[in-house]
Amino acid sequence: MSNQKQAVLEENIKQLGLREYINSVVGAIRGQPEKNKPMVGAIQRALVGSRFLRDQTNTPHNNWWFVGDGDSDIKTALNSACFPVWVEQYAIRPTKFSTDSEVPNGLKVDSLQALLKILERINSMQHRIS
């Protein structure tokens, strides 16, 4: 999900050879702010055709994580009742969350590697419980 135009985003993904690894590409739609980050419509667009698509309004989805590197990503997570995860590694410019120690109701990590370690720990804990 990006605030880049859809066509630009699709081309970047194609050039990087990543298309086979991505289920949904959501770029900005000019003139329709309700369908772009940080609005809930961006999440709904990403999930079209997915068994996970539900009405997000006032419905907490604490087990859904929204990972990003900027303020609009955190706002998208909070607006969509998802768990916000801010990754400093790819932040293009300093944001509110690069200087604050906390992300509201979420998690701040230094890198994707740090996030992966957290996810591996969660996964191993779930296996021990079940």
mmCIF file with all atom_site columns, C-alpha atoms in Angstrom:
data_model
loop_
_atom_site.group_PDB
_atom_site.id
_atom_site.type_symbol
_atom_site.label_atom_id
_atom_site.label_alt_id
_atom_site.label_comp_id
_atom_site.label_asym_id
_atom_site.label_entity_id
_atom_site.label_seq_id
_atom_site.pdbx_PDB_ins_code
_atom_site.Cartn_x
_atom_site.Cartn_y
_atom_site.Cartn_z
_atom_site.occupancy
_atom_site.B_iso_or_equiv
_atom_site.pdbx_formal_charge
_atom_site.auth_seq_id
_atom_site.auth_comp_id
_atom_site.auth_asym_id
_atom_site.auth_atom_id
_atom_site.pdbx_PDB_model_num
ATOM 1   C CA . MET A 1 1   ? 0.000   0.000   0.000   1.00 0.00 ? 1   MET A CA 1
ATOM 2   C CA . SER A 1 2   ? 1.388   3.335   -1.014  1.00 0.00 ? 2   SER A CA 1
ATOM 3   C CA . ASN A 1 3   ? 0.414   6.926   -1.673  1.00 0.00 ? 3   ASN A CA 1
ATOM 4   C CA . GLN A 1 4   ? 2.072   6.605   -5.079  1.00 0.00 ? 4   GLN A CA 1
ATOM 5   C CA . LYS A 1 5   ? -0.206  6.354   -8.099  1.00 0.00 ? 5   LYS A CA 1
ATOM 6   C CA . GLN A 1 6   ? -1.395  2.799   -8.735  1.00 0.00 ? 6   GLN A CA 1
ATOM 7   C CA . ALA A 1 7   ? 0.285   2.545   -12.168 1.00 0.00 ? 7   ALA A CA 1
ATOM 8   C CA . VAL A 1 8   ? 3.650   3.744   -10.806 1.00 0.00 ? 8   VAL A CA 1
ATOM 9   C CA . LEU A 1 9   ? 3.465   1.329   -7.912  1.00 0.00 ? 9   LEU A CA 1
ATOM 10  C CA . GLU A 1 10  ? 2.570   -1.611  -10.174 1.00 0.00 ? 10  GLU A CA 1
ATOM 11  C CA . GLU A 1 11  ? 5.490   -0.791  -12.479 1.00 0.00 ? 11  GLU A CA 1
ATOM 12  C CA . ASN A 1 12  ? 7.960   -0.532  -9.575  1.00 0.00 ? 12  ASN A CA 1
ATOM 13  C CA . ILE A 1 13  ? 6.849   -3.916  -8.241  1.00 0.00 ? 13  ILE A CA 1
ATOM 14  C CA . LYS A 1 14  ? 7.125   -5.462  -11.692 1.00 0.00 ? 14  LYS A CA 1
ATOM 15  C CA . GLN A 1 15  ? 10.626  -4.015  -12.252 1.00 0.00 ? 15  GLN A CA 1
ATOM 16  C CA . LEU A 1 16  ? 11.763  -5.380  -8.882  1.00 0.00 ? 16  LEU A CA 1
ATOM 17  C CA . GLY A 1 17  ? 10.411  -8.836  -9.735  1.00 0.00 ? 17  GLY A CA 1
ATOM 18  C CA . LEU A 1 18  ? 8.211   -8.902  -6.650  1.00 0.00 ? 18  LEU A CA 1
ATOM 19  C CA . ARG A 1 19  ? 4.739   -9.349  -8.164  1.00 0.00 ? 19  ARG A CA 1
ATOM 20  C CA . GLU A 1 20  ? 4.526   -13.074 -7.406  1.00 0.00 ? 20  GLU A CA 1
ATOM 21  C CA . TYR A 1 21  ? 5.067   -12.353 -3.701  1.00 0.00 ? 21  TYR A CA 1
ATOM 22  C CA . ILE A 1 22  ? 2.366   -9.716  -3.316  1.00 0.00 ? 22  ILE A CA 1
ATOM 23  C CA . ASN A 1 23  ? -1.348  -10.489 -3.047  1.00 0.00 ? 23  ASN A CA 1
ATOM 24  C CA . SER A 1 24  ? -2.661  -6.955  -3.316  1.00 0.00 ? 24  SER A CA 1
ATOM 25  C CA . VAL A 1 25  ? -1.198  -3.721  -4.659  1.00 0.00 ? 25  VAL A CA 1
ATOM 26  C CA . VAL A 1 26  ? -2.948  -0.581  -3.497  1.00 0.00 ? 26  VAL A CA 1
ATOM 27  C CA . GLY A 1 27  ? -1.828  2.740   -4.910  1.00 0.00 ? 27  GLY A CA 1
ATOM 28  C CA . ALA A 1 28  ? -3.398  6.138   -4.534  1.00 0.00 ? 28  ALA A CA 1
ATOM 29  C CA . ILE A 1 29  ? -6.531  7.028   -6.463  1.00 0.00 ? 29  ILE A CA 1
ATOM 30  C CA . ARG A 1 30  ? -6.486  10.740  -7.211  1.00 0.00 ? 30  ARG A CA 1
ATOM 31  C CA . GLY A 1 31  ? -9.682  12.564  -6.311  1.00 0.00 ? 31  GLY A CA 1
ATOM 32  C CA . GLN A 1 32  ? -10.913 9.811   -3.976  1.00 0.00 ? 32  GLN A CA 1
ATOM 33  C CA . PRO A 1 33  ? -9.250  10.514  -0.615  1.00 0.00 ? 33  PRO A CA 1
ATOM 34  C CA . GLU A 1 34  ? -11.637 8.174   1.222   1.00 0.00 ? 34  GLU A CA 1
ATOM 35  C CA . LYS A 1 35  ? -10.040 5.243   -0.658  1.00 0.00 ? 35  LYS A CA 1
ATOM 36  C CA . ASN A 1 36  ? -6.420  6.187   0.115   1.00 0.00 ? 36  ASN A CA 1
ATOM 37  C CA . LYS A 1 37  ? -4.198  6.102   3.184   1.00 0.00 ? 37  LYS A CA 1
ATOM 38  C CA . PRO A 1 38  ? -4.862  6.965   5.952   1.00 0.00 ? 38  PRO A CA 1
ATOM 39  C CA . MET A 1 39  ? -8.556  6.200   5.465   1.00 0.00 ? 39  MET A CA 1
ATOM 40  C CA . VAL A 1 40  ? -10.217 2.821   6.080   1.00 0.00 ? 40  VAL A CA 1
ATOM 41  C CA . GLY A 1 41  ? -11.032 2.623   2.359   1.00 0.00 ? 41  GLY A CA 1
ATOM 42  C CA . ALA A 1 42  ? -7.380  1.817   1.647   1.00 0.00 ? 42  ALA A CA 1
ATOM 43  C CA . ILE A 1 43  ? -7.599  -1.306  3.824   1.00 0.00 ? 43  ILE A CA 1
ATOM 44  C CA . GLN A 1 44  ? -10.885 -2.288  2.214   1.00 0.00 ? 44  GLN A CA 1
ATOM 45  C CA . ARG A 1 45  ? -9.336  -1.944  -1.268  1.00 0.00 ? 45  ARG A CA 1
ATOM 46  C CA . ALA A 1 46  ? -6.413  -4.129  -0.230  1.00 0.00 ? 46  ALA A CA 1
ATOM 47  C CA . LEU A 1 47  ? -8.760  -6.854  0.950   1.00 0.00 ? 47  LEU A CA 1
ATOM 48  C CA . VAL A 1 48  ? -11.185 -6.923  -2.000  1.00 0.00 ? 48  VAL A CA 1
ATOM 49  C CA . GLY A 1 49  ? -11.785 -10.562 -2.862  1.00 0.00 ? 49  GLY A CA 1
ATOM 50  C CA . SER A 1 50  ? -10.207 -11.695 0.399   1.00 0.00 ? 50  SER A CA 1
ATOM 51  C CA . ARG A 1 51  ? -11.950 -13.820 2.978   1.00 0.00 ? 51  ARG A CA 1
ATOM 52  C CA . PHE A 1 52  ? -10.704 -11.239 5.525   1.00 0.00 ? 52  PHE A CA 1
ATOM 53  C CA . LEU A 1 53  ? -12.746 -8.335  4.159   1.00 0.00 ? 53  LEU A CA 1
ATOM 54  C CA . ARG A 1 54  ? -15.108 -7.074  6.816   1.00 0.00 ? 54  ARG A CA 1
ATOM 55  C CA . ASP A 1 55  ? -16.650 -3.787  7.779   1.00 0.00 ? 55  ASP A CA 1
ATOM 56  C CA . GLN A 1 56  ? -13.866 -2.123  9.762   1.00 0.00 ? 56  GLN A CA 1
ATOM 57  C CA . THR A 1 57  ? -16.057 0.529   11.345  1.00 0.00 ? 57  THR A CA 1
ATOM 58  C CA . ASN A 1 58  ? -15.762 0.342   15.126  1.00 0.00 ? 58  ASN A CA 1
ATOM 59  C CA . THR A 1 59  ? -14.524 -3.239  14.926  1.00 0.00 ? 59  THR A CA 1
ATOM 60  C CA . PRO A 1 60  ? -11.151 -3.859  16.572  1.00 0.00 ? 60  PRO A CA 1
ATOM 61  C CA . HIS A 1 61  ? -8.858  -6.212  14.709  1.00 0.00 ? 61  HIS A CA 1
ATOM 62  C CA . ASN A 1 62  ? -6.014  -6.438  17.199  1.00 0.00 ? 62  ASN A CA 1
ATOM 63  C CA . ASN A 1 63  ? -4.615  -9.485  15.434  1.00 0.00 ? 63  ASN A CA 1
ATOM 64  C CA . TRP A 1 64  ? -4.250  -7.501  12.174  1.00 0.00 ? 64  TRP A CA 1
ATOM 65  C CA . TRP A 1 65  ? -0.939  -5.672  12.000  1.00 0.00 ? 65  TRP A CA 1
ATOM 66  C CA . PHE A 1 66  ? -0.351  -2.718  9.702   1.00 0.00 ? 66  PHE A CA 1
ATOM 67  C CA . VAL A 1 67  ? 3.377   -2.233  9.146   1.00 0.00 ? 67  VAL A CA 1
ATOM 68  C CA . GLY A 1 68  ? 4.743   1.001   7.760   1.00 0.00 ? 68  GLY A CA 1
ATOM 69  C CA . ASP A 1 69  ? 7.453   3.615   7.837   1.00 0.00 ? 69  ASP A CA 1
ATOM 70  C CA . GLY A 1 70  ? 5.588   6.885   8.103   1.00 0.00 ? 70  GLY A CA 1
ATOM 71  C CA . ASP A 1 71  ? 2.908   8.873   9.840   1.00 0.00 ? 71  ASP A CA 1
ATOM 72  C CA . SER A 1 72  ? 0.252   8.026   7.237   1.00 0.00 ? 72  SER A CA 1
ATOM 73  C CA . ASP A 1 73  ? 0.873   4.314   7.860   1.00 0.00 ? 73  ASP A CA 1
ATOM 74  C CA . ILE A 1 74  ? 0.331   4.689   11.601  1.00 0.00 ? 74  ILE A CA 1
ATOM 75  C CA . LYS A 1 75  ? -2.787  6.781   10.966  1.00 0.00 ? 75  LYS A CA 1
ATOM 76  C CA . THR A 1 76  ? -4.070  4.116   8.561   1.00 0.00 ? 76  THR A CA 1
ATOM 77  C CA . ALA A 1 77  ? -3.570  1.432   11.203  1.00 0.00 ? 77  ALA A CA 1
ATOM 78  C CA . LEU A 1 78  ? -5.310  3.461   13.885  1.00 0.00 ? 78  LEU A CA 1
ATOM 79  C CA . ASN A 1 79  ? -8.205  4.461   11.597  1.00 0.00 ? 79  ASN A CA 1
ATOM 80  C CA . SER A 1 80  ? -8.663  0.802   10.621  1.00 0.00 ? 80  SER A CA 1
ATOM 81  C CA . ALA A 1 81  ? -8.483  -0.562  14.170  1.00 0.00 ? 81  ALA A CA 1
ATOM 82  C CA . CYS A 1 82  ? -5.336  -2.504  13.275  1.00 0.00 ? 82  CYS A CA 1
ATOM 83  C CA . PHE A 1 83  ? -2.212  -2.886  15.416  1.00 0.00 ? 83  PHE A CA 1
ATOM 84  C CA . PRO A 1 84  ? 0.282   -0.244  14.169  1.00 0.00 ? 84  PRO A CA 1
ATOM 85  C CA . VAL A 1 85  ? 3.909   -1.241  13.650  1.00 0.00 ? 85  VAL A CA 1
ATOM 86  C CA . TRP A 1 86  ? 6.364   1.498   12.674  1.00 0.00 ? 86  TRP A CA 1
ATOM 87  C CA . VAL A 1 87  ? 9.677   0.434   11.095  1.00 0.00 ? 87  VAL A CA 1
ATOM 88  C CA . GLU A 1 88  ? 12.393  3.091   11.390  1.00 0.00 ? 88  GLU A CA 1
ATOM 89  C CA . GLN A 1 89  ? 14.750  1.387   8.916   1.00 0.00 ? 89  GLN A CA 1
ATOM 90  C CA . TYR A 1 90  ? 12.926  2.624   5.812   1.00 0.00 ? 90  TYR A CA 1
ATOM 91  C CA . ALA A 1 91  ? 11.614  5.962   7.011   1.00 0.00 ? 91  ALA A CA 1
ATOM 92  C CA . ILE A 1 92  ? 12.371  8.466   4.275   1.00 0.00 ? 92  ILE A CA 1
ATOM 93  C CA . ARG A 1 93  ? 12.321  11.537  6.486   1.00 0.00 ? 93  ARG A CA 1
ATOM 94  C CA . PRO A 1 94  ? 11.941  12.187  10.182  1.00 0.00 ? 94  PRO A CA 1
ATOM 95  C CA . THR A 1 95  ? 8.360   11.866  11.343  1.00 0.00 ? 95  THR A CA 1
ATOM 96  C CA . LYS A 1 96  ? 6.463   12.244  14.548  1.00 0.00 ? 96  LYS A CA 1
ATOM 97  C CA . PHE A 1 97  ? 7.253   8.615   15.381  1.00 0.00 ? 97  PHE A CA 1
ATOM 98  C CA . SER A 1 98  ? 10.975  8.802   14.678  1.00 0.00 ? 98  SER A CA 1
ATOM 99  C CA . THR A 1 99  ? 11.386  11.206  17.576  1.00 0.00 ? 99  THR A CA 1
ATOM 100 C CA . ASP A 1 100 ? 8.768   9.759   19.945  1.00 0.00 ? 100 ASP A CA 1
ATOM 101 C CA . SER A 1 101 ? 9.579   6.584   21.802  1.00 0.00 ? 101 SER A CA 1
ATOM 102 C CA . GLU A 1 102 ? 6.099   5.151   21.391  1.00 0.00 ? 102 GLU A CA 1
ATOM 103 C CA . VAL A 1 103 ? 3.595   4.474   18.642  1.00 0.00 ? 103 VAL A CA 1
ATOM 104 C CA . PRO A 1 104 ? 0.039   4.911   19.951  1.00 0.00 ? 104 PRO A CA 1
ATOM 105 C CA . ASN A 1 105 ? -1.332  1.478   20.878  1.00 0.00 ? 105 ASN A CA 1
ATOM 106 C CA . GLY A 1 106 ? 1.376   -0.177  18.801  1.00 0.00 ? 106 GLY A CA 1
ATOM 107 C CA . LEU A 1 107 ? 4.992   -1.089  18.305  1.00 0.00 ? 107 LEU A CA 1
ATOM 108 C CA . LYS A 1 108 ? 8.117   0.695   17.076  1.00 0.00 ? 108 LYS A CA 1
ATOM 109 C CA . VAL A 1 109 ? 11.026  -1.371  15.733  1.00 0.00 ? 109 VAL A CA 1
ATOM 110 C CA . ASP A 1 110 ? 14.425  -0.424  14.338  1.00 0.00 ? 110 ASP A CA 1
ATOM 111 C CA . SER A 1 111 ? 14.354  -2.749  11.330  1.00 0.00 ? 111 SER A CA 1
ATOM 112 C CA . LEU A 1 112 ? 12.463  -5.448  9.504   1.00 0.00 ? 112 LEU A CA 1
ATOM 113 C CA . GLN A 1 113 ? 14.925  -7.940  10.994  1.00 0.00 ? 113 GLN A CA 1
ATOM 114 C CA . ALA A 1 114 ? 13.869  -6.842  14.489  1.00 0.00 ? 114 ALA A CA 1
ATOM 115 C CA . LEU A 1 115 ? 10.225  -7.252  13.504  1.00 0.00 ? 115 LEU A CA 1
ATOM 116 C CA . LEU A 1 116 ? 10.939  -10.717 12.121  1.00 0.00 ? 116 LEU A CA 1
ATOM 117 C CA . LYS A 1 117 ? 12.526  -11.740 15.440  1.00 0.00 ? 117 LYS A CA 1
ATOM 118 C CA . ILE A 1 118 ? 9.423   -10.576 17.296  1.00 0.00 ? 118 ILE A CA 1
ATOM 119 C CA . LEU A 1 119 ? 7.166   -12.520 14.937  1.00 0.00 ? 119 LEU A CA 1
ATOM 120 C CA . GLU A 1 120 ? 9.322   -15.649 15.312  1.00 0.00 ? 120 GLU A CA 1
ATOM 121 C CA . ARG A 1 121 ? 9.035   -15.398 19.117  1.00 0.00 ? 121 ARG A CA 1
ATOM 122 C CA . ILE A 1 122 ? 5.268   -15.009 18.884  1.00 0.00 ? 122 ILE A CA 1
ATOM 123 C CA . ASN A 1 123 ? 5.077   -17.987 16.543  1.00 0.00 ? 123 ASN A CA 1
ATOM 124 C CA . SER A 1 124 ? 7.183   -20.196 18.820  1.00 0.00 ? 124 SER A CA 1
ATOM 125 C CA . MET A 1 125 ? 5.081   -19.190 21.847  1.00 0.00 ? 125 MET A CA 1
ATOM 126 C CA . GLN A 1 126 ? 1.878   -20.097 19.996  1.00 0.00 ? 126 GLN A CA 1
ATOM 127 C CA . HIS A 1 127 ? 3.301   -23.514 19.100  1.00 0.00 ? 127 HIS A CA 1
ATOM 128 C CA . ARG A 1 128 ? 4.125   -24.162 22.759  1.00 0.00 ? 128 ARG A CA 1
ATOM 129 C CA . ILE A 1 129 ? 0.596   -23.234 23.819  1.00 0.00 ? 129 ILE A CA 1
ATOM 130 C CA . SER A 1 130 ? -1.168  -25.417 21.263  1.00 0.00 ? 130 SER A CA 1
#
